[in-house]
Amino acid sequence: MPMTDTVMYEEQLGQINAILARLRADANARATFLIDKNGQQIAATGEDLDQMDATALASLTAGNVASTDAIAKLIGEREFSNLVHEGEKDSLHISLVNERIILVILFDERSSLGLVRLRVRRATSDLVTVFEVVDRRQAEEMTRGGISPSPFAEITDDDIDSLFA
Amino acid sequence: MTFINYASREINCKIVYYGPGLCGKTTNLQWIYEKTNPAAKGKLISLATETERTLFFDFLPLELGTIRGFKTRFHLYTVPGQVFYDASRKLILKGVDGVIFVADSQEARMDANIESLKNLGDNLRLQGYDLKSIPYVLQLNKRDIARAVPVDVMLRALRVKNEEYFEAVAPKGTGVFGTLKAAARQVLISLKKAS
């Protein structure tokens, strides 16, 4: 079965932002991002975020994780759970939070790979807990017959036409 | 897999352009990129070979506006059309909300169209989707070439479920936005049905 739609609620997004901000401070990182495996950004914290094309970063990271995942399977591994890209000044640490979510840390010489790895471990376990709540909440909404009140039930042809006007 | 963010009031949907090599998938995206207001689009990312053939994917984020108070974003992807990039095509279909199949109107490419369409059905099935039920639009591209295969012949060979189809000349923009709009409409209507 295909995955169901991902839904994010205000309360959990607040918790996620707090976890990312703490991770960024603890790891002395430039920025932290949470994205889903389809390349959609869920949350981001960091310096100069407006200077960065976070949408492209999310999409390319998801592509990167997807292709690395496929390579892992080719050689008989279940997954490569951590990816590191080391640059001259900036580096990226990419890891999986759960089956659907990717955590990305952008760091420079003010931090180190060891420190990032250490801090990622705690943040990951906190994020897993938050996403369990998100999933549970979504499952409960679905058994109640969908998210209510749904903003989409009332979509009209005019609404859709106005998007392309 | 649509991403609905109730906190920031955003909906993000993924549309994938599929089709045989050199049918014009990337050209569709380039036209949309060139003709869209800079505030409504992100960068067009092309992971291509040195000879400008798509290696992994092209990506264009589009912000279409607000619907019922939700910012509506479409992430447009193309797949690499060449047969040997099948592993990459499978990955790009993950989490897809709607598919546009771009068919090449040259007689010599009809077999490639049919093979690519079959490949689309197979790869969607692997991801748990069914071509018969997913939002889907057919584009007959390169209608300006001499001796283009007649529309009715192409439809007989390629239409899978009486889906909407558009005649297009992607480098001139003919049919490009019509195709995208039809796919976006189907994706939004599928959200409505699911809610």
GROMACS .gro file of C-alpha atoms in nm:
model
  360
    1MET     CA    1   0.000   0.000   0.000
    2PRO     CA    2   0.122   0.352  -0.062
    3MET     CA    3   0.194   0.562   0.242
    4THR     CA    4  -0.092   0.776   0.366
    5ASP     CA    5  -0.071   1.154   0.358
    6THR     CA    6   0.157   1.309   0.617
    7VAL     CA    7  -0.017   1.549   0.848
    8MET     CA    8   0.157   1.790   1.086
    9TYR     CA    9  -0.016   1.955   1.382
   10GLU     CA   10   0.069   2.280   1.556
   11GLU     CA   11   0.154   2.129   1.894
   12GLN     CA   12   0.391   1.866   1.756
   13LEU     CA   13   0.554   2.111   1.517
   14GLY     CA   14   0.632   2.331   1.819
   15GLN     CA   15   0.798   2.035   1.991
   16ILE     CA   16   0.993   1.949   1.675
   17ASN     CA   17   1.117   2.307   1.640
   18ALA     CA   18   1.230   2.303   2.003
   19ILE     CA   19   1.419   1.975   1.953
   20LEU     CA   20   1.588   2.107   1.638
   21ALA     CA   21   1.684   2.433   1.808
   22ARG     CA   22   1.833   2.249   2.104
   23LEU     CA   23   2.020   2.012   1.874
   24ARG     CA   24   2.159   2.306   1.681
   25ALA     CA   25   2.281   2.472   2.001
   26ASP     CA   26   2.418   2.152   2.158
   27ALA     CA   27   2.598   2.047   1.839
   28ASN     CA   28   2.720   2.399   1.765
   29ALA     CA   29   2.574   2.357   1.419
   30ARG     CA   30   2.483   2.617   1.158
   31ALA     CA   31   2.141   2.474   1.082
   32THR     CA   32   1.919   2.173   1.135
   33PHE     CA   33   1.646   2.050   0.901
   34LEU     CA   34   1.380   1.786   0.922
   35ILE     CA   35   1.241   1.660   0.594
   36ASP     CA   36   1.032   1.369   0.484
   37LYS     CA   37   1.158   1.102   0.247
   38ASN     CA   38   0.958   1.253  -0.038
   39GLY     CA   39   1.158   1.572  -0.015
   40GLN     CA   40   0.913   1.793   0.173
   41GLN     CA   41   1.058   2.014   0.443
   42ILE     CA   42   0.889   1.972   0.782
   43ALA     CA   43   1.093   2.212   0.994
   44ALA     CA   44   1.421   2.405   0.994
   45THR     CA   45   1.623   2.611   1.240
   46GLY     CA   46   1.947   2.796   1.192
   47GLU     CA   47   2.140   3.102   1.088
   48ASP     CA   48   2.092   3.263   0.747
   49LEU     CA   49   1.805   3.030   0.662
   50ASP     CA   50   1.661   3.291   0.428
   51GLN     CA   51   1.986   3.282   0.228
   52MET     CA   52   1.952   2.910   0.175
   53ASP     CA   53   1.729   2.735  -0.076
   54ALA     CA   54   1.578   2.501   0.181
   55THR     CA   55   1.321   2.362  -0.064
   56ALA     CA   56   1.593   2.246  -0.304
   57LEU     CA   57   1.801   2.119  -0.013
   58ALA     CA   58   1.507   1.906   0.103
   59SER     CA   59   1.438   1.763  -0.241
   60LEU     CA   60   1.803   1.687  -0.319
   61THR     CA   61   1.864   1.534   0.024
   62ALA     CA   62   1.564   1.307  -0.019
   63GLY     CA   63   1.698   1.203  -0.361
   64ASN     CA   64   2.037   1.141  -0.205
   65VAL     CA   65   1.889   0.928   0.075
   66ALA     CA   66   1.668   0.737  -0.169
   67SER     CA   67   1.956   0.651  -0.400
   68THR     CA   68   2.188   0.558  -0.111
   69ASP     CA   69   1.911   0.341   0.031
   70ALA     CA   70   1.877   0.161  -0.300
   71ILE     CA   71   2.254   0.109  -0.315
   72ALA     CA   72   2.247  -0.036   0.038
   73LYS     CA   73   1.986  -0.289  -0.071
   74LEU     CA   74   2.191  -0.379  -0.379
   75ILE     CA   75   2.479  -0.487  -0.159
   76GLY     CA   76   2.257  -0.662   0.091
   77GLU     CA   77   2.241  -0.395   0.363
   78ARG     CA   78   1.905  -0.295   0.510
   79GLU     CA   79   1.999   0.073   0.504
   80PHE     CA   80   2.286   0.318   0.553
   81SER     CA   81   2.148   0.503   0.849
   82ASN     CA   82   2.402   0.788   0.846
   83LEU     CA   83   2.548   0.985   0.557
   84VAL     CA   84   2.822   1.243   0.594
   85HIS     CA   85   2.930   1.488   0.326
   86GLU     CA   86   3.249   1.670   0.420
   87GLY     CA   87   3.328   1.999   0.254
   88GLU     CA   88   3.619   2.236   0.288
   89LYS     CA   89   3.422   2.466   0.520
   90ASP     CA   90   3.079   2.319   0.569
   91SER     CA   91   2.967   1.963   0.616
   92LEU     CA   92   2.637   1.778   0.625
   93HIS     CA   93   2.529   1.496   0.853
   94ILE     CA   94   2.219   1.314   0.727
   95SER     CA   95   2.044   1.046   0.930
   96LEU     CA   96   1.713   0.866   0.944
   97VAL     CA   97   1.477   0.937   1.234
   98ASN     CA   98   1.230   0.668   1.137
   99GLU     CA   99   1.109   0.507   0.814
  100ARG     CA  100   0.974   0.835   0.679
  101ILE     CA  101   1.176   1.118   0.830
  102ILE     CA  102   1.528   1.249   0.761
  103LEU     CA  103   1.733   1.471   0.994
  104VAL     CA  104   1.996   1.699   0.838
  105ILE     CA  105   2.264   1.894   1.027
  106LEU     CA  106   2.472   2.160   0.856
  107PHE     CA  107   2.791   2.232   1.050
  108ASP     CA  108   3.128   2.400   1.004
  109GLU     CA  109   3.463   2.414   1.184
  110ARG     CA  110   3.297   2.537   1.503
  111SER     CA  111   3.170   2.183   1.550
  112SER     CA  112   3.296   1.833   1.476
  113LEU     CA  113   3.157   1.513   1.335
  114GLY     CA  114   3.194   1.342   1.673
  115LEU     CA  115   2.994   1.610   1.854
  116VAL     CA  116   2.724   1.611   1.586
  117ARG     CA  117   2.692   1.232   1.602
  118LEU     CA  118   2.661   1.241   1.979
  119ARG     CA  119   2.393   1.509   1.982
  120VAL     CA  120   2.200   1.354   1.694
  121ARG     CA  121   2.147   1.039   1.898
  122ARG     CA  122   1.949   1.214   2.172
  123ALA     CA  123   1.759   1.436   1.930
  124THR     CA  124   1.661   1.132   1.722
  125SER     CA  125   1.511   0.954   2.017
  126ASP     CA  126   1.315   1.270   2.112
  127LEU     CA  127   1.193   1.309   1.754
  128VAL     CA  128   1.085   0.945   1.737
  129THR     CA  129   0.863   1.006   2.039
  130VAL     CA  130   0.703   1.313   1.879
  131PHE     CA  131   0.636   1.131   1.552
  132GLU     CA  132   0.476   0.843   1.740
  133VAL     CA  133   0.228   1.097   1.875
  134VAL     CA  134   0.175   1.244   1.525
  135ASP     CA  135   0.109   0.898   1.381
  136ARG     CA  136  -0.123   0.802   1.664
  137ARG     CA  137  -0.317   1.124   1.631
  138GLN     CA  138  -0.346   1.080   1.256
  139ALA     CA  139  -0.462   0.719   1.297
  140GLU     CA  140  -0.726   0.831   1.547
  141GLU     CA  141  -0.846   1.103   1.311
  142MET     CA  142  -0.871   0.848   1.029
  143THR     CA  143  -1.076   0.603   1.234
  144ARG     CA  144  -1.309   0.890   1.318
  145GLY     CA  145  -1.360   0.931   0.944
  146GLY     CA  146  -1.099   1.190   0.852
  147ILE     CA  147  -0.958   1.508   0.990
  148SER     CA  148  -1.233   1.735   1.097
  149PRO     CA  149  -1.305   1.998   1.006
  150SER     CA  150  -1.126   1.921   0.680
  151PRO     CA  151  -1.034   2.229   0.478
  152PHE     CA  152  -1.051   2.025   0.159
  153ALA     CA  153  -1.400   1.880   0.170
  154GLU     CA  154  -1.539   2.208   0.041
  155ILE     CA  155  -1.294   2.266  -0.245
  156THR     CA  156  -1.477   2.389  -0.554
  157ASP     CA  157  -1.380   2.412  -0.919
  158ASP     CA  158  -1.360   2.790  -0.874
  159ASP     CA  159  -1.103   2.748  -0.596
  160ILE     CA  160  -0.890   2.536  -0.826
  161ASP     CA  161  -0.934   2.771  -1.122
  162SER     CA  162  -0.828   3.065  -0.908
  163LEU     CA  163  -0.491   2.896  -0.846
  164PHE     CA  164  -0.412   2.923  -1.217
  165ALA     CA  165  -0.570   3.263  -1.278
  166MET     CA  166   0.173   1.138  -0.056
  167THR     CA  167   0.044   1.485   0.014
  168PHE     CA  168   0.202   1.665   0.307
  169ILE     CA  169  -0.057   1.869   0.496
  170ASN     CA  170   0.090   2.106   0.748
  171TYR     CA  171  -0.185   2.233   0.976
  172ALA     CA  172   0.065   2.435   1.176
  173SER     CA  173   0.189   2.647   0.885
  174ARG     CA  174  -0.129   2.593   0.680
  175GLU     CA  175   0.040   2.446   0.376
  176ILE     CA  176  -0.037   2.160   0.139
  177ASN     CA  177   0.251   2.012  -0.060
  178CYS     CA  178   0.178   1.777  -0.349
  179LYS     CA  179   0.411   1.588  -0.581
  180ILE     CA  180   0.353   1.555  -0.955
  181VAL     CA  181   0.586   1.342  -1.168
  182TYR     CA  182   0.638   1.378  -1.544
  183TYR     CA  183   0.699   1.035  -1.693
  184GLY     CA  184   0.771   0.922  -2.049
  185PRO     CA  185   1.037   0.784  -2.284
  186GLY     CA  186   1.377   0.946  -2.337
  187LEU     CA  187   1.375   1.280  -2.522
  188CYS     CA  188   0.994   1.308  -2.520
  189GLY     CA  189   1.006   1.657  -2.365
  190LYS     CA  190   0.956   1.615  -1.989
  191THR     CA  191   1.236   1.854  -1.898
  192THR     CA  192   1.118   2.098  -2.168
  193ASN     CA  193   0.775   2.107  -1.999
  194LEU     CA  194   0.939   2.206  -1.670
  195GLN     CA  195   1.163   2.463  -1.838
  196TRP     CA  196   0.861   2.630  -1.995
  197ILE     CA  197   0.673   2.638  -1.664
  198TYR     CA  198   0.984   2.780  -1.495
  199GLU     CA  199   1.030   3.054  -1.756
  200LYS     CA  200   0.667   3.159  -1.754
  201THR     CA  201   0.603   3.160  -1.381
  202ASN     CA  202   0.620   3.469  -1.167
  203PRO     CA  203   0.956   3.462  -0.978
  204ALA     CA  204   0.778   3.493  -0.642
  205ALA     CA  205   0.583   3.173  -0.708
  206LYS     CA  206   0.868   2.944  -0.801
  207GLY     CA  207   1.188   2.805  -0.658
  208LYS     CA  208   1.499   2.715  -0.848
  209LEU     CA  209   1.473   2.462  -1.131
  210ILE     CA  210   1.714   2.189  -1.032
  211SER     CA  211   1.835   1.956  -1.309
  212LEU     CA  212   2.051   1.659  -1.228
  213ALA     CA  213   2.168   1.599  -1.583
  214THR     CA  214   2.460   1.448  -1.768
  215GLU     CA  215   2.713   1.660  -1.957
  216THR     CA  216   2.501   1.610  -2.268
  217GLU     CA  217   2.196   1.747  -2.086
  218ARG     CA  218   2.016   1.417  -2.056
  219THR     CA  219   1.836   1.379  -1.724
  220LEU     CA  220   2.049   1.165  -1.496
  221PHE     CA  221   1.836   1.148  -1.183
  222PHE     CA  222   1.557   1.406  -1.188
  223ASP     CA  223   1.456   1.765  -1.255
  224PHE     CA  224   1.278   1.943  -0.974
  225LEU     CA  225   1.068   2.258  -0.973
  226PRO     CA  226   0.875   2.379  -0.667
  227LEU     CA  227   0.572   2.593  -0.756
  228GLU     CA  228   0.355   2.789  -0.520
  229LEU     CA  229   0.021   2.828  -0.683
  230GLY     CA  230  -0.164   3.036  -0.427
  231THR     CA  231  -0.402   2.981  -0.141
  232ILE     CA  232  -0.694   2.745  -0.131
  233ARG     CA  233  -0.926   2.755   0.168
  234GLY     CA  234  -0.656   2.934   0.367
  235PHE     CA  235  -0.388   2.677   0.282
  236LYS     CA  236  -0.082   2.769   0.077
  237THR     CA  237  -0.079   2.522  -0.211
  238ARG     CA  238   0.259   2.404  -0.333
  239PHE     CA  239   0.329   2.160  -0.611
  240HIS     CA  240   0.664   1.990  -0.641
  241LEU     CA  241   0.718   1.894  -1.004
  242TYR     CA  242   0.962   1.617  -1.085
  243THR     CA  243   1.070   1.452  -1.408
  244VAL     CA  244   1.216   1.104  -1.430
  245PRO     CA  245   1.512   1.010  -1.649
  246GLY     CA  246   1.352   0.861  -1.960
  247GLN     CA  247   1.632   0.639  -2.080
  248VAL     CA  248   1.553   0.270  -2.031
  249PHE     CA  249   1.861   0.188  -1.821
  250TYR     CA  250   1.774   0.443  -1.549
  251ASP     CA  251   1.486   0.233  -1.422
  252ALA     CA  252   1.616   0.215  -1.064
  253SER     CA  253   1.609   0.597  -1.045
  254ARG     CA  254   1.257   0.613  -1.189
  255LYS     CA  255   1.130   0.382  -0.915
  256LEU     CA  256   1.273   0.612  -0.647
  257ILE     CA  257   1.120   0.926  -0.792
  258LEU     CA  258   0.771   0.773  -0.796
  259LYS     CA  259   0.783   0.732  -0.417
  260GLY     CA  260   0.514   0.945  -0.257
  261VAL     CA  261   0.372   1.064  -0.590
  262ASP     CA  262   0.030   1.232  -0.590
  263GLY     CA  263  -0.022   1.263  -0.965
  264VAL     CA  264   0.145   1.156  -1.289
  265ILE     CA  265   0.172   1.325  -1.629
  266PHE     CA  266   0.274   1.091  -1.909
  267VAL     CA  267   0.448   1.279  -2.190
  268ALA     CA  268   0.423   1.083  -2.514
  269ASP     CA  269   0.637   1.153  -2.821
  270SER     CA  270   0.431   1.198  -3.141
  271GLN     CA  271   0.702   1.064  -3.374
  272GLU     CA  272   0.611   0.737  -3.542
  273ALA     CA  273   0.958   0.602  -3.459
  274ARG     CA  274   0.897   0.659  -3.087
  275MET     CA  275   0.562   0.483  -3.056
  276ASP     CA  276   0.722   0.160  -2.932
  277ALA     CA  277   0.922   0.363  -2.677
  278ASN     CA  278   0.597   0.533  -2.563
  279ILE     CA  279   0.427   0.198  -2.513
  280GLU     CA  280   0.727   0.050  -2.332
  281SER     CA  281   0.755   0.354  -2.103
  282LEU     CA  282   0.383   0.344  -2.024
  283LYS     CA  283   0.409  -0.022  -1.930
  284ASN     CA  284   0.713   0.060  -1.719
  285LEU     CA  285   0.511   0.334  -1.543
  286GLY     CA  286   0.235   0.087  -1.457
  287ASP     CA  287   0.488  -0.166  -1.325
  288ASN     CA  288   0.680   0.089  -1.117
  289LEU     CA  289   0.363   0.241  -0.971
  290ARG     CA  290   0.249  -0.106  -0.870
  291LEU     CA  291   0.582  -0.160  -0.691
  292GLN     CA  292   0.509   0.150  -0.484
  293GLY     CA  293   0.158   0.030  -0.407
  294TYR     CA  294  -0.024   0.257  -0.654
  295ASP     CA  295  -0.252   0.172  -0.943
  296LEU     CA  296  -0.235   0.367  -1.269
  297LYS     CA  297  -0.611   0.315  -1.298
  298SER     CA  298  -0.685   0.513  -0.981
  299ILE     CA  299  -0.402   0.766  -0.939
  300PRO     CA  300  -0.452   1.123  -1.073
  301TYR     CA  301  -0.320   1.094  -1.427
  302VAL     CA  302  -0.301   1.304  -1.745
  303LEU     CA  303  -0.171   1.216  -2.091
  304GLN     CA  304   0.020   1.471  -2.298
  305LEU     CA  305   0.079   1.412  -2.668
  306ASN     CA  306   0.392   1.619  -2.727
  307LYS     CA  307   0.571   1.734  -3.045
  308ARG     CA  308   0.244   1.783  -3.236
  309ASP     CA  309   0.425   2.027  -3.468
  310ILE     CA  310   0.649   1.769  -3.632
  311ALA     CA  311   0.587   1.657  -3.988
  312ARG     CA  312   0.399   1.328  -4.007
  313ALA     CA  313   0.306   1.324  -3.638
  314VAL     CA  314   0.115   1.009  -3.548
  315PRO     CA  315  -0.259   1.095  -3.565
  316VAL     CA  316  -0.415   1.172  -3.227
  317ASP     CA  317  -0.670   0.891  -3.247
  318VAL     CA  318  -0.396   0.637  -3.319
  319MET     CA  319  -0.193   0.759  -3.020
  320LEU     CA  320  -0.496   0.752  -2.794
  321ARG     CA  321  -0.582   0.397  -2.898
  322ALA     CA  322  -0.229   0.287  -2.814
  323LEU     CA  323  -0.169   0.489  -2.498
  324ARG     CA  324  -0.489   0.582  -2.322
  325VAL     CA  325  -0.542   0.370  -2.013
  326LYS     CA  326  -0.861   0.497  -1.852
  327ASN     CA  327  -1.023   0.762  -2.066
  328GLU     CA  328  -0.796   1.015  -1.896
  329GLU     CA  329  -0.778   1.376  -2.008
  330TYR     CA  330  -0.525   1.432  -2.284
  331PHE     CA  331  -0.355   1.742  -2.422
  332GLU     CA  332  -0.184   1.806  -2.751
  333ALA     CA  333   0.139   1.991  -2.685
  334VAL     CA  334   0.442   2.157  -2.836
  335ALA     CA  335   0.649   2.198  -2.520
  336PRO     CA  336   0.925   2.433  -2.650
  337LYS     CA  337   0.650   2.678  -2.757
  338GLY     CA  338   0.444   2.622  -2.444
  339THR     CA  339   0.142   2.483  -2.627
  340GLY     CA  340  -0.053   2.257  -2.392
  341VAL     CA  341   0.205   2.279  -2.113
  342PHE     CA  342   0.002   2.469  -1.854
  343GLY     CA  343  -0.320   2.295  -1.961
  344THR     CA  344  -0.161   1.960  -1.880
  345LEU     CA  345  -0.028   2.076  -1.544
  346LYS     CA  346  -0.356   2.237  -1.447
  347ALA     CA  347  -0.549   1.920  -1.526
  348ALA     CA  348  -0.313   1.711  -1.314
  349ALA     CA  349  -0.320   1.961  -1.025
  350ARG     CA  350  -0.700   1.967  -1.039
  351GLN     CA  351  -0.717   1.588  -1.014
  352VAL     CA  352  -0.474   1.585  -0.720
  353LEU     CA  353  -0.678   1.845  -0.530
  354ILE     CA  354  -1.002   1.663  -0.606
  355SER     CA  355  -0.848   1.341  -0.473
  356LEU     CA  356  -0.772   1.530  -0.148
  357LYS     CA  357  -1.133   1.634  -0.133
  358LYS     CA  358  -1.249   1.274  -0.177
  359ALA     CA  359  -1.009   1.154   0.090
  360SER     CA  360  -1.132   1.409   0.343
   0.00000   0.00000   0.00000
